Each structure stands twice: as C-alpha cells, then as structure tokens.
Coordinates of C-alpha atoms and ligand atoms in Angstrom, one line a residue:
Chain A
M41 CA -11.4 16.0 9.0
F42 CA -13.6 13.0 8.3
R43 CA -17.3 12.1 8.8
L44 CA -19.4 9.0 8.5
L45 CA -21.1 8.7 5.1
E46 CA -24.3 7.2 6.2
D47 CA -25.9 7.4 9.6
S48 CA -26.0 3.7 9.5
A49 CA -27.3 2.3 12.8
T50 CA -24.1 0.5 13.6
D51 CA -23.1 -0.4 17.1
T52 CA -20.9 2.1 18.8
V53 CA -18.3 1.8 21.5
T54 CA -17.0 4.5 23.9
V55 CA -13.3 5.3 23.7
R56 CA -11.3 7.9 25.6
I57 CA -9.0 10.0 23.5
E58 CA -6.7 12.0 25.8
D59 CA -9.2 13.4 28.3
R60 CA -12.4 13.2 26.4
E61 CA -14.8 10.4 25.7
Y62 CA -16.3 9.7 22.2
D63 CA -18.8 7.3 20.9
V64 CA -17.5 5.8 17.7
P65 CA -18.7 2.9 15.4
A66 CA -17.6 -0.5 16.5
G67 CA -15.2 -2.3 14.2
I68 CA -13.3 0.8 12.9
S69 CA -9.6 1.3 13.5
V70 CA -8.2 3.5 16.2
A71 CA -6.7 5.7 13.5
A72 CA -10.1 6.1 11.8
A73 CA -11.7 6.9 15.2
V74 CA -9.1 9.7 15.7
L75 CA -9.9 11.2 12.3
L76 CA -13.6 10.9 13.0
C77 CA -13.3 12.7 16.3
A78 CA -11.4 15.6 14.6
V79 CA -8.4 15.2 16.9
N80 CA -5.7 17.4 15.5
K81 CA -2.7 15.3 16.1
L82 CA -1.8 11.8 17.3
R83 CA 1.8 12.3 18.2
N84 CA 4.8 14.6 18.0
T85 CA 7.8 13.3 16.2
P86 CA 10.9 12.4 18.3
V87 CA 13.3 14.6 16.2
S88 CA 11.6 18.0 15.7
G89 CA 8.4 17.6 17.7
S90 CA 6.2 18.3 14.7
P91 CA 2.6 17.1 14.9
R92 CA 1.5 14.0 12.9
L93 CA -1.7 12.2 12.0
P94 CA -2.2 8.8 10.2
Y95 CA -0.8 8.9 6.7
C96 CA -1.1 5.6 4.9
M97 CA -3.8 3.7 7.0
M98 CA -2.3 0.4 5.9
G99 CA 0.5 -0.2 8.4
I100 CA 3.5 0.9 6.5
C101 CA 4.3 4.6 7.5
F102 CA 4.2 4.4 11.3
D103 CA 2.9 7.9 11.5
C104 CA 0.0 6.7 13.6
L105 CA 2.0 5.5 16.6
V106 CA 0.0 6.0 19.8
S107 CA -0.3 4.7 23.3
I108 CA -3.3 2.4 23.7
D109 CA -4.4 1.3 27.1
G110 CA -1.0 2.4 28.4
V111 CA 1.0 0.5 25.8
P112 CA 3.0 2.9 23.7
N113 CA 4.1 2.5 20.0
R114 CA 0.9 0.8 18.8
Q115 CA 0.0 1.4 15.1
A116 CA -3.4 3.0 15.4
C117 CA -4.4 2.0 11.9
Q118 CA -3.9 -1.7 12.7
V119 CA -5.8 -1.8 16.0
E120 CA -9.6 -2.0 16.3
V121 CA -11.4 0.2 18.8
A122 CA -12.9 -1.5 21.8
Q123 CA -15.2 -0.5 24.6
N124 CA -13.5 1.8 27.2
M125 CA -10.3 1.9 25.3
T126 CA -7.9 4.6 26.3
I127 CA -5.9 6.3 23.6
E128 CA -3.2 8.8 24.4
Y129 CA -0.9 10.9 22.3
Q130 CA 2.7 9.9 22.0
Q131 CA 5.3 12.5 22.6
G132 CA 8.7 11.8 21.0
A133 CA 10.2 8.3 21.2
A134 CA 8.7 5.9 23.6
E135 CA 10.7 3.0 24.8
L136 CA 9.8 -0.2 22.9
Q137 CA 10.4 -2.4 25.8
Q138 CA 7.3 -1.6 27.8
R139 CA 5.0 -4.4 26.7
E140 CA 6.4 -7.1 28.9
Chain B
M382 CA -2.5 -23.2 13.8
K383 CA 0.2 -25.8 13.2
S384 CA 3.9 -25.4 13.1
H385 CA 4.2 -26.9 9.6
Y386 CA 2.1 -26.7 6.4
E387 CA 2.8 -28.0 2.9
L388 CA 2.2 -24.5 1.6
L389 CA 2.3 -21.2 3.4
V390 CA 0.8 -18.2 1.6
V391 CA 1.4 -14.7 2.8
G392 CA -1.2 -12.0 1.9
A393 CA -4.9 -12.3 1.5
G394 CA -5.4 -10.1 -1.5
P395 CA -6.6 -11.5 -4.8
A396 CA -3.4 -13.4 -5.6
G397 CA -3.1 -15.0 -2.1
L398 CA -6.8 -15.8 -1.9
A399 CA -6.9 -17.5 -5.3
A400 CA -3.7 -19.4 -4.7
S401 CA -4.9 -20.7 -1.3
A402 CA -8.4 -21.7 -2.4
D403 CA -7.0 -23.5 -5.5
A404 CA -4.2 -25.2 -3.5
A405 CA -6.7 -26.4 -0.9
R406 CA -9.0 -27.7 -3.7
L407 CA -6.1 -29.7 -5.1
G408 CA -5.6 -31.4 -1.8
I409 CA -2.7 -29.4 -0.4
D410 CA -2.4 -28.6 3.3
V411 CA -2.3 -24.8 3.0
A412 CA -2.3 -21.9 5.4
L413 CA -2.8 -18.2 4.6
V414 CA -1.4 -15.6 6.9
D415 CA -2.6 -12.0 6.6
E416 CA -2.2 -8.8 8.6
Q417 CA -5.8 -7.7 8.4
K418 CA -8.8 -9.0 10.3
A419 CA -10.8 -10.0 7.2
P420 CA -9.6 -11.3 3.8
G421 CA -9.5 -9.1 0.7
G422 CA -6.2 -7.3 0.9
Q423 CA -6.1 -3.6 0.1
I424 CA -8.1 -3.8 -3.1
Y425 CA -10.9 -5.9 -1.8
R426 CA -10.6 -4.7 1.8
N427 CA -13.7 -5.5 3.8
A428 CA -15.3 -6.9 0.7
S429 CA -17.3 -9.5 2.4
E430 CA -19.0 -7.0 4.7
S431 CA -19.4 -3.9 2.6
A432 CA -19.7 -5.0 -1.0
D433 CA -23.5 -5.0 -1.1
R434 CA -24.1 -2.0 1.1
A435 CA -21.6 0.2 -0.7
Q436 CA -21.8 -1.0 -4.3
V437 CA -23.1 2.4 -5.4
Y438 CA -19.9 4.3 -4.6
L439 CA -17.4 1.5 -4.5
G440 CA -18.3 0.1 -7.9
K441 CA -19.0 -3.3 -9.3
D442 CA -15.4 -4.6 -9.2
Y443 CA -15.8 -4.8 -5.5
L444 CA -18.4 -7.5 -5.8
R445 CA -15.8 -9.7 -7.6
G446 CA -13.7 -9.4 -4.4
K447 CA -16.6 -10.7 -2.4
R448 CA -16.9 -13.8 -4.6
L449 CA -13.2 -14.4 -4.3
V450 CA -13.3 -14.0 -0.5
D451 CA -16.2 -16.4 -0.3
E452 CA -14.4 -19.0 -2.5
F453 CA -11.5 -18.8 -0.1
L454 CA -13.5 -19.0 3.1
Q455 CA -15.4 -22.0 1.8
S456 CA -12.2 -23.8 1.0
R457 CA -10.3 -26.0 3.4
A458 CA -7.4 -23.6 3.7
T459 CA -6.4 -22.5 7.2
Y460 CA -6.8 -18.8 7.7
I461 CA -4.6 -17.0 10.1
N462 CA -5.7 -13.3 10.3
N463 CA -4.4 -10.4 12.3
A464 CA -0.9 -11.8 11.8
S465 CA 2.1 -9.8 10.8
V466 CA 5.1 -11.5 9.3
W467 CA 8.1 -10.2 11.3
Y468 CA 10.7 -12.9 10.3
L469 CA 11.4 -14.9 7.1
D470 CA 14.5 -16.7 5.9
D471 CA 15.7 -18.7 3.0
R472 CA 14.9 -21.9 4.8
L473 CA 11.2 -21.2 4.6
E474 CA 10.9 -20.5 8.2
T475 CA 8.4 -17.7 8.9
G476 CA 7.9 -15.8 12.1
I477 CA 4.5 -14.3 12.7
L478 CA 3.1 -12.1 15.4
V479 CA -0.5 -12.8 16.5
D480 CA -2.1 -11.1 19.5
G481 CA 1.2 -10.1 21.0
A482 CA 2.7 -13.6 20.7
S483 CA 5.2 -14.8 18.2
H484 CA 4.9 -18.2 16.3
F485 CA 7.2 -19.9 13.8
I486 CA 5.7 -21.8 10.9
S487 CA 7.7 -23.9 8.4
A488 CA 6.5 -25.0 5.0
D489 CA 7.5 -27.1 2.0
R490 CA 6.6 -24.3 -0.3
L491 CA 6.1 -20.6 0.3
L492 CA 4.0 -18.3 -1.9
L493 CA 4.4 -14.6 -1.3
A494 CA 1.5 -12.4 -2.3
S495 CA 2.3 -9.4 -0.2
G496 CA 0.9 -6.9 -2.7
A497 CA 1.9 -3.3 -3.4
Q498 CA 2.2 0.0 -1.6
E499 CA 1.7 3.5 -2.9
R500 CA 4.8 5.0 -4.4
P501 CA 5.9 7.7 -1.9
M502 CA 5.3 11.2 -3.2
P503 CA 7.6 13.5 -1.2
L504 CA 6.8 17.2 -1.6
P505 CA 7.2 20.1 0.8
G506 CA 4.7 19.8 3.6
W507 CA 3.6 16.2 2.9
Q508 CA 4.2 15.4 6.6
L509 CA 1.5 17.9 7.7
P510 CA -1.6 16.6 9.4
G511 CA -4.4 16.6 6.8
V512 CA -2.1 15.2 4.1
M513 CA -2.7 11.5 3.4
T514 CA -2.4 9.1 0.6
A515 CA -5.3 8.5 -1.7
G516 CA -5.1 4.8 -0.7
A517 CA -5.6 5.9 2.9
G518 CA -8.7 7.8 1.8
Q519 CA -9.9 4.6 0.1
I520 CA -9.3 2.5 3.1
L521 CA -11.4 4.9 5.3
L522 CA -14.1 4.7 2.7
K523 CA -14.1 0.9 2.4
S524 CA -13.6 -0.1 5.9
A525 CA -15.4 2.6 7.8
A526 CA -17.6 4.4 5.3
M527 CA -15.8 7.6 6.2
V528 CA -15.2 10.6 3.8
P529 CA -13.3 13.9 4.2
T530 CA -15.1 17.0 5.6
G531 CA -14.1 20.5 4.4
R532 CA -12.2 21.3 1.3
L533 CA -10.7 18.3 -0.4
V534 CA -7.9 18.3 -3.0
L535 CA -6.5 15.3 -4.8
A536 CA -3.0 15.5 -6.3
G537 CA -0.8 13.2 -8.4
G538 CA -1.9 10.7 -11.0
G539 CA -2.7 7.1 -11.8
P540 CA -5.8 4.9 -12.0
L541 CA -6.3 4.8 -8.3
L542 CA -6.5 8.6 -8.1
L543 CA -9.3 8.6 -10.8
L544 CA -11.0 5.8 -9.0
I545 CA -11.2 7.5 -5.7
A546 CA -12.3 10.8 -7.3
W547 CA -15.1 8.8 -8.9
Q548 CA -16.0 7.1 -5.7
Y549 CA -16.2 10.3 -3.7
L550 CA -18.4 11.9 -6.4
Q551 CA -20.7 8.9 -6.3
A552 CA -20.9 9.3 -2.6
G553 CA -21.8 12.9 -2.9
V554 CA -18.5 14.3 -1.7
E555 CA -17.3 17.6 -3.2
I556 CA -13.8 17.8 -4.6
E557 CA -12.3 21.3 -4.7
A558 CA -9.6 20.5 -7.3
I559 CA -7.6 17.7 -8.9
I560 CA -4.0 18.5 -9.5
D561 CA -2.6 16.2 -12.3
T562 CA 1.1 15.9 -11.9
T563 CA 1.7 13.2 -14.5
P564 CA 4.2 14.3 -17.1
G565 CA 2.0 12.7 -19.7
A566 CA 3.5 10.5 -22.4
G567 CA 3.3 12.1 -25.8
L568 CA 0.7 10.9 -28.2
L569 CA 3.3 9.2 -30.3
A570 CA 4.5 7.1 -27.4
T571 CA 1.0 6.2 -26.4
L572 CA -0.5 5.1 -29.7
P573 CA 1.3 1.8 -30.3
R574 CA 0.6 0.9 -26.7
L575 CA -3.0 1.8 -27.2
A576 CA -3.2 -0.7 -30.0
R577 CA -1.7 -3.4 -27.8
A578 CA -4.1 -2.6 -25.0
L579 CA -7.2 -3.2 -27.1
P580 CA -7.8 -6.7 -25.8
A581 CA -8.4 -5.0 -22.4
L582 CA -10.9 -2.5 -23.8
D583 CA -13.0 -2.8 -20.6
Y584 CA -10.1 -1.2 -18.6
L585 CA -10.0 1.7 -21.1
L586 CA -13.7 2.3 -21.0
K587 CA -13.8 2.2 -17.2
G588 CA -11.0 4.8 -17.0
L589 CA -12.8 7.0 -19.6
S590 CA -16.0 6.8 -17.6
F591 CA -14.2 8.1 -14.5
I592 CA -12.7 11.0 -16.5
L593 CA -16.1 11.9 -17.9
A594 CA -17.7 11.8 -14.5
I595 CA -15.1 14.1 -13.1
K596 CA -15.7 16.5 -16.1
K597 CA -19.4 16.3 -15.6
A598 CA -19.1 17.2 -11.9
G599 CA -17.2 20.3 -12.9
V600 CA -14.2 19.6 -10.8
P601 CA -11.3 21.8 -11.8
V602 CA -8.4 19.8 -13.1
Y603 CA -5.0 21.5 -13.1
K604 CA -2.2 20.3 -15.4
A605 CA 1.4 21.1 -16.2
I606 CA 2.2 21.4 -12.5
D607 CA 5.4 22.6 -11.0
T608 CA 6.6 23.3 -7.4
L609 CA 3.7 21.6 -5.8
R610 CA 3.7 22.1 -2.0
A611 CA 1.4 21.7 1.0
E612 CA 1.5 24.7 3.3
G613 CA 0.3 25.2 6.9
R614 CA 1.6 25.4 10.4
E615 CA 0.0 22.8 12.7
S616 CA -1.9 21.2 9.8
I617 CA -2.5 21.8 6.1
E618 CA -4.1 25.1 5.2
S619 CA -3.4 25.4 1.5
V620 CA -1.8 23.7 -1.5
S621 CA 0.2 25.8 -3.9
F622 CA 1.8 25.2 -7.3
S623 CA 2.5 26.8 -10.6
T624 CA 0.6 25.9 -13.7
V625 CA 0.3 27.1 -17.3
R626 CA -2.5 29.4 -18.2
G627 CA -2.5 30.5 -21.9
K628 CA 1.2 30.9 -22.5
R629 CA 2.1 32.1 -19.1
R630 CA 3.1 30.2 -16.0
V631 CA 1.0 31.3 -13.0
E632 CA 1.0 30.6 -9.3
V633 CA -2.1 29.1 -7.8
S634 CA -3.0 28.6 -4.2
I635 CA -6.0 26.6 -3.0
E636 CA -7.3 26.6 0.6
T637 CA -7.4 23.0 1.7
D638 CA -8.4 20.9 4.7
T639 CA -7.5 17.5 3.2
L640 CA -4.9 16.7 0.6
L641 CA -4.8 13.2 -0.8
L642 CA -1.6 12.2 -2.7
H643 CA -1.0 9.4 -5.1
Q644 CA 1.5 8.6 -7.9
G645 CA 0.9 5.0 -8.6
V646 CA 1.9 1.8 -6.7
I647 CA 5.1 -0.1 -6.4
A648 CA 5.7 -3.7 -5.6
N649 CA 6.2 -4.5 -1.9
I650 CA 9.4 -6.5 -2.4
R651 CA 10.5 -6.7 1.1
L652 CA 9.4 -10.2 1.9
P653 CA 10.6 -11.6 -1.5
L654 CA 14.0 -9.9 -0.8
A655 CA 14.1 -11.5 2.7
A656 CA 13.3 -14.9 1.2
G657 CA 16.3 -14.5 -1.1
C658 CA 14.4 -13.8 -4.4
E659 CA 16.4 -12.0 -7.0
V660 CA 14.9 -8.8 -8.3
E661 CA 15.4 -6.6 -11.4
W662 CA 14.6 -2.9 -12.1
D663 CA 11.8 -2.3 -14.5
A664 CA 12.4 1.0 -16.2
Q665 CA 8.9 1.0 -17.7
Q666 CA 7.2 0.7 -14.3
Q667 CA 9.9 2.6 -12.5
G668 CA 9.9 -0.1 -9.9
W669 CA 11.4 -3.4 -8.8
K670 CA 10.2 -6.8 -10.1
V671 CA 10.9 -10.2 -8.7
I672 CA 12.5 -12.5 -11.3
R673 CA 10.0 -15.4 -11.8
D674 CA 9.0 -18.1 -14.3
I675 CA 5.5 -18.3 -15.8
W676 CA 4.3 -20.3 -12.7
G677 CA 5.6 -17.6 -10.3
Q678 CA 8.6 -19.6 -9.1
S679 CA 11.3 -17.2 -8.0
S680 CA 15.1 -17.7 -8.0
A681 CA 14.9 -18.7 -4.3
N682 CA 14.4 -22.4 -3.7
Q683 CA 10.7 -23.4 -3.2
V684 CA 9.6 -19.7 -3.1
F685 CA 6.8 -18.6 -5.3
V686 CA 5.6 -15.0 -5.9
A687 CA 2.2 -13.9 -7.2
G688 CA 0.4 -10.6 -7.8
D689 CA 1.7 -7.1 -7.3
C690 CA 4.5 -7.9 -4.9
A691 CA 6.4 -9.3 -7.9
G692 CA 5.8 -6.3 -10.1
I693 CA 2.5 -4.4 -10.7
V694 CA -0.1 -6.4 -12.6
G695 CA -3.4 -5.4 -11.0
A696 CA -6.0 -7.3 -9.1
R697 CA -7.4 -9.6 -11.9
A698 CA -3.9 -10.6 -13.2
G699 CA -2.8 -11.2 -9.6
E700 CA -5.6 -13.5 -9.0
L701 CA -4.7 -15.5 -12.1
Q702 CA -1.0 -15.6 -11.2
G703 CA -2.1 -17.0 -7.8
R704 CA -4.0 -19.8 -9.6
L705 CA -1.0 -20.7 -11.8
G706 CA 1.2 -20.8 -8.7
A707 CA -1.2 -23.2 -7.0
L708 CA -1.2 -25.5 -10.1
E709 CA 2.6 -25.7 -10.3
I710 CA 2.9 -26.3 -6.5
A711 CA 0.2 -29.1 -6.8
Y712 CA 2.3 -30.6 -9.6
Q713 CA 5.5 -30.4 -7.6
L714 CA 3.8 -32.0 -4.6
H715 CA 2.5 -34.8 -6.8
R716 CA -1.2 -34.0 -6.5
I717 CA -1.6 -33.6 -10.3
D718 CA 0.5 -34.7 -13.2
L719 CA 2.0 -32.6 -15.9
R720 CA -0.9 -33.0 -18.3
Q721 CA -3.4 -32.0 -15.8
R722 CA -1.3 -29.0 -14.8
N723 CA -1.0 -27.9 -18.4
R724 CA -4.6 -28.4 -19.3
A725 CA -5.8 -26.4 -16.3
A726 CA -3.3 -23.7 -17.0
Q727 CA -4.4 -23.0 -20.6
G728 CA -7.4 -20.9 -20.0
I729 CA -5.8 -19.1 -17.1
Q730 CA -2.8 -18.1 -19.2
K731 CA -5.0 -16.8 -22.0
S732 CA -7.0 -14.7 -19.6
L733 CA -3.8 -13.5 -17.9
K734 CA -2.4 -12.3 -21.2
R735 CA -5.5 -10.2 -21.8
H736 CA -5.4 -8.6 -18.4
L737 CA -1.7 -7.8 -18.7
S738 CA -2.1 -6.2 -22.1
I739 CA -3.3 -2.9 -20.5
R740 CA -0.2 -2.5 -18.4
P741 CA 2.3 -0.9 -20.9
L742 CA -0.3 1.8 -21.7
L743 CA -1.1 2.5 -18.0
D744 CA 2.6 2.6 -17.2
A745 CA 3.2 5.2 -20.0
L746 CA 0.1 7.3 -19.3
Y747 CA 0.7 7.5 -15.6
A748 CA 4.5 7.5 -15.4
P749 CA 5.4 9.2 -12.1
S750 CA 6.9 12.7 -12.4
K751 CA 10.6 13.1 -11.7
A752 CA 9.8 16.0 -9.4
Y753 CA 8.6 13.7 -6.7
Q754 CA 11.2 11.1 -7.1
L755 CA 14.1 13.6 -7.0
P756 CA 12.6 16.1 -4.6
H757 CA 14.2 19.6 -3.9
D758 CA 16.7 19.8 -1.0
E759 CA 14.1 21.3 1.4
T760 CA 11.7 18.4 1.1
L761 CA 11.4 15.8 3.9
V762 CA 12.4 12.4 2.5
C763 CA 12.5 10.2 5.7
R764 CA 9.3 10.9 7.7
C765 CA 10.4 8.8 10.7
E766 CA 13.9 10.2 11.3
E767 CA 13.1 13.5 9.6
V768 CA 15.9 13.6 7.0
Y769 CA 15.6 16.1 4.2
A770 CA 16.7 15.6 0.5
G771 CA 19.5 18.1 0.9
Q772 CA 21.1 16.1 3.7
I773 CA 20.9 13.0 1.6
R774 CA 22.5 14.7 -1.4
Q775 CA 25.2 16.0 0.8
A776 CA 25.9 12.5 2.2
I777 CA 26.1 11.1 -1.4
R778 CA 28.5 13.9 -2.4
M779 CA 30.6 13.0 0.6
G780 CA 31.0 9.5 -0.7
C781 CA 27.9 7.4 0.3
I782 CA 27.4 5.5 -2.9
G783 CA 24.6 3.2 -1.8
P784 CA 21.3 3.4 0.1
N785 CA 22.8 1.4 3.1
Q786 CA 25.7 3.9 3.5
V787 CA 23.3 6.9 3.3
K788 CA 21.3 5.2 6.0
A789 CA 24.2 4.7 8.3
F790 CA 25.3 8.2 7.7
T791 CA 22.0 10.2 8.0
R792 CA 19.7 7.7 9.8
C793 CA 17.4 7.9 6.8
G794 CA 15.5 4.6 6.7
M795 CA 16.4 3.7 10.3
G796 CA 13.0 4.5 11.8
P797 CA 10.1 2.2 12.4
C798 CA 8.8 2.2 8.8
Q799 CA 12.2 0.7 7.8
G800 CA 12.5 2.7 4.6
C801 CA 9.1 1.9 3.2
L802 CA 8.5 5.6 2.7
C803 CA 12.0 6.7 1.8
G804 CA 13.7 3.7 0.2
S805 CA 12.7 4.4 -3.4
T806 CA 13.5 8.2 -3.1
V807 CA 17.0 7.5 -1.5
A808 CA 17.8 5.0 -4.3
A809 CA 16.6 7.5 -7.0
L810 CA 18.7 10.3 -5.4
V811 CA 21.8 8.1 -5.3
A812 CA 21.4 7.0 -8.9
D813 CA 20.8 10.6 -10.0
E814 CA 23.9 12.0 -8.1
T815 CA 26.3 9.2 -9.0
G816 CA 25.1 8.4 -12.5
A817 CA 24.7 4.7 -11.6
T818 CA 21.8 2.6 -12.7
M819 CA 19.1 1.6 -10.2
E820 CA 20.3 -2.0 -10.4
Q821 CA 23.8 -0.9 -9.4
V822 CA 22.4 1.2 -6.6
G823 CA 20.1 -1.5 -5.2
Y824 CA 17.8 -1.2 -2.2
F825 CA 18.0 -0.9 1.5
R826 CA 19.1 -4.3 3.0
V827 CA 16.0 -6.0 4.4
R828 CA 16.6 -7.3 7.9
P829 CA 14.2 -8.9 10.4
P830 CA 12.3 -8.0 12.4
F831 CA 10.2 -6.5 9.6
K832 CA 7.8 -5.2 12.2
P833 CA 8.8 -3.7 15.5
I834 CA 8.6 -6.6 18.0
T835 CA 9.2 -6.4 21.7
L836 CA 11.3 -8.7 23.8
G837 CA 8.1 -9.8 25.6
E838 CA 6.5 -10.9 22.3
L839 CA 9.6 -12.7 21.3
A840 CA 9.8 -14.5 24.6
D841 CA 6.3 -15.9 24.1
T842 CA 7.5 -18.0 21.2
Ligands
FES763 S1 -1.2 5.3 9.3 FE1 0.5 4.5 8.3 S2 1.1 2.9 9.7 FE2 -0.8 3.6 10.5

C-alpha cells in the first residue's frame, strides 16, 4: 500500500485500528495512517457491502468514512491521528445522529 | 473569531492567501476560513512545513507556496483553520463548523477561493481499494511523505499526472506504467495555441522536462487507449486496456497494487452556486466557469471569486486574481481611490495575462477523453449510492431530463459527497442522451448543509 519515504525521526503516536495497535507518525491524517498500516479496507458500502479505502484524500469523496473513538461517519482524511485513538471500520450506513 | 468581518475569504490556497494578505495590508478587517489545519490549499499543502525538507522531490514551485503562506501569516488577517463551510446564502451569511461546533459569520464582502477538484474519472473498477486519484497520491506525498509500495500504475492525462510521475521518480519510486488516455489534439489544432502560449515559455519547458525525465527513467507509456478498467476482487489486482501496436489493436493487462487516476481538474463551483453566482459552460475547458468581471466580482451582490473555483487558471494566476479582488474591495470600502487601485492593478494584470496565455494550449493538449465522461453502462457513476451508468441512461430515457430528476429517480448524487464525484458525469450523460447543451442541462441544485452536520453540532450554534 504506502510506506514512509524517509525514516525521519518524527514523533509517533499509538493508534488502535480495529483490534491491533500501530505506531504512526504524529500529524498525519487517519486515512494516511490506515494506508500506512496496510489495512485492506476502511468500510463496507451500505448498498452492496463492497470494501472501500480512501479515494481523494481531500474531503470530497466520503469513501473514507470511519468510526473514530466511537463516533461514526468521520472523514478519516480530515482528522489527524492522536495518541490512543481508536479507529473502527464502518459497516453500511451509520446513523448520523450519534454525536450528541 | 468575531461574528462579523468586512471581508470573509473562503479557501487558503494561492488565491485566498494573496487576497487576504493584500486586503489586510490595505486596512480591511478580513478573516480567512479554511478546511485544512495549515494554509496552502491543495497545491501548496503543508508548504510551510515541508518545503525545505522535500524540495528535491516536490520541486521549486513549492517554495513559492511557502513565501505566500508566510506573507499571509505575517499579515493582520484573522485565520480560522480546520473550519468547513456548511452553509452559505445570498445575504453573505456563512455557517462554519469548527471542532464540532457551528458558528455564523456575516461580512460586507465575500471572496470565494474554494479551488478545484479533480475531474472524476469513472471506469470499471475505480471503486476498488488500491485505486485512488493522482491528487490523493500527491497529498500523501506532501503532507505525510508517503509513497506507494508495490506495483504502481498511473492513468489518465494532464499536467498533474506528469508532475506526480516526476515527483515519484525524484523520490526513487518505481512506476510500472503510465497509461495516457488523452485523445490528443491534432498538431493543427495545437500549433496556433502554441504560438499564443510562448509568453509562458517556462510552463512549456517545465512540462517538457517532466516528459524527458519519464522517458529517461524508462517508464513504459501506453497511448491510444480503449476499454481501460481496473480488475480485482477485494482490491485492485490488475489494470487492463487495449492499445495499438503496429497496425493492430492488442489487449494489455498489467498486474497492479496501486492505480492512480487523473484527467484534469474542474472548478469547485458549489460555494459560488450557493452564493447565487451565475455560471457558464466553458467548452474549451469542459467545465463550468463563474461569470466575473476583471476584478473577480460575480453576478451576486458583493460576492467575489478568485482562482480555480471560478474556472481553471492555475496557482500563479489564481494568486494574481486574489490580489486584484483585494484591490477592488479596498476601493469599494474606501481604503484606496480609483487612481490608486488602477495603478496597483497594472503590473498584476500584465503578469496575469502572461500566466493565462498557457491555458488554451493546456486545455487542448489535455482535453479529457469522452470515454470517462460518458462511461459504459456497467461503470459505477455514483460511488456513494452505487448507481451505474446504465441505470442513469435508463432513467433519462424514461423522461428524466435534468440532473435533479435523475437524482430523485435513482438516488445518484444523494449520498454524503453530494454529487461531487458524479455530478459532472450525470450532466454529461443527460446532455448526450437528450441532445441538450450543458447549459440547458445544468448542475445538481446545491443545498446546505454542504457538509454532513449533526443536530448536536447545529445546536451548539
Ligand atoms: S478520502 Fe475522499 S473524503 Fe476522505
């Protein structure tokens, strides 16, 4: 999938993607982290259940919708990783109302 | 953040940065809202942090972005980052979402510089994991210094595709193949445009240097492409197409781990539309343009547009358009008089003319192929609601004569991306099936919220 170009000594943070923990560079987006950790899908589509990964990385396609720290429907490419963040796949349509 | 500014600028790319910095210098109380965490837009994304470090593979142009970002940050303009615009109306009332809370900002003048997006390139299998846009590849490179592993194929056409190929080669990334889908304007069509583009010789030379670097690296480039498709079950495994070898058309299949697609960029007209700006179809660019005067004033009262969101002009021209907008706004708000405005505008206009002279040639050289604007029936068009081209054609034949009817009938464009990735294809299909012009066909109606917003976020207002 993707790799880091330089083993620059950047700070890392630990995130949990599904049930595994990964150290990823601080400051990158959740979508970038997912591609770096070679996770093979972020979500299944609501209609046909087909797997998807980030497509545009700039906030327009919404193919990167995931659940972050229990909040569904977040755009992974627009959210920065944080220490101890929990990232979970999204299956089908999640209710939009769960952020209250 | 206040609830009112004299000028509100949307978008921190070259146009928005230049407009805000100049407006602030001219004494205007200006705020700039932007979706990203750092200024620069897509083209100069992360410029302030990675320009020095990554100059080798990102190129010198990126340094220009750093200067522009610095100019803005040192100005007195208010900077509101991580903010998405979810609401906008013709009374210059703007709703933004920051950190899960919504705020409303009003302004005397609005300058929209919301940039461009890549033209969607629907082809069979483009929804498979492992297929991304070339722009996405570039964002990963600029903001995270990340490059693809495994076998990489680039497909499509346009300056950005060449640029990213060059950047990857500079960074030591191998490219398995480049699949050039541009129909290629004939020499006759290109020559007169070439002459007109000579003032912008630097653009031509840069493009040429990219092409030479690709040749030198020995990357196979395939042309005269037909039936391009991505294949695989859970993710992309190969890319297949037919091409001409000698006099025969042959089938080629290349094993692939990452496929990056690109066929040019189109103006992001959603905010201008929401603000009530009139648009027109530009046949040359195959895209929409916001109708504007030389200062960037649109048909909507007190609303200015600058840069790619009003029609593709490129980063440098966008920056200059932003500066012209700031001058006119300063004049309208009585910070400068007519003579001062005109004197300051002279040099900018001259430079703008030079940077725009390359456009007709680029538009002709990299015109998008019809095949990915009018995809085959079995190609997915709406990635969100999973609607295929065949279903859309069927709806049109049953009497849906506009994008909004197609949407109501098929759900195409009703998903979270709100038609960003299917709108242009749906309009092209309607025009093709009904014989109407793009202007007659129009675009999906733009309705707030432009970004999904929860009741909780709204309640925080
Ligand atoms: S990858 Fe397209 S919106 Fe995040």
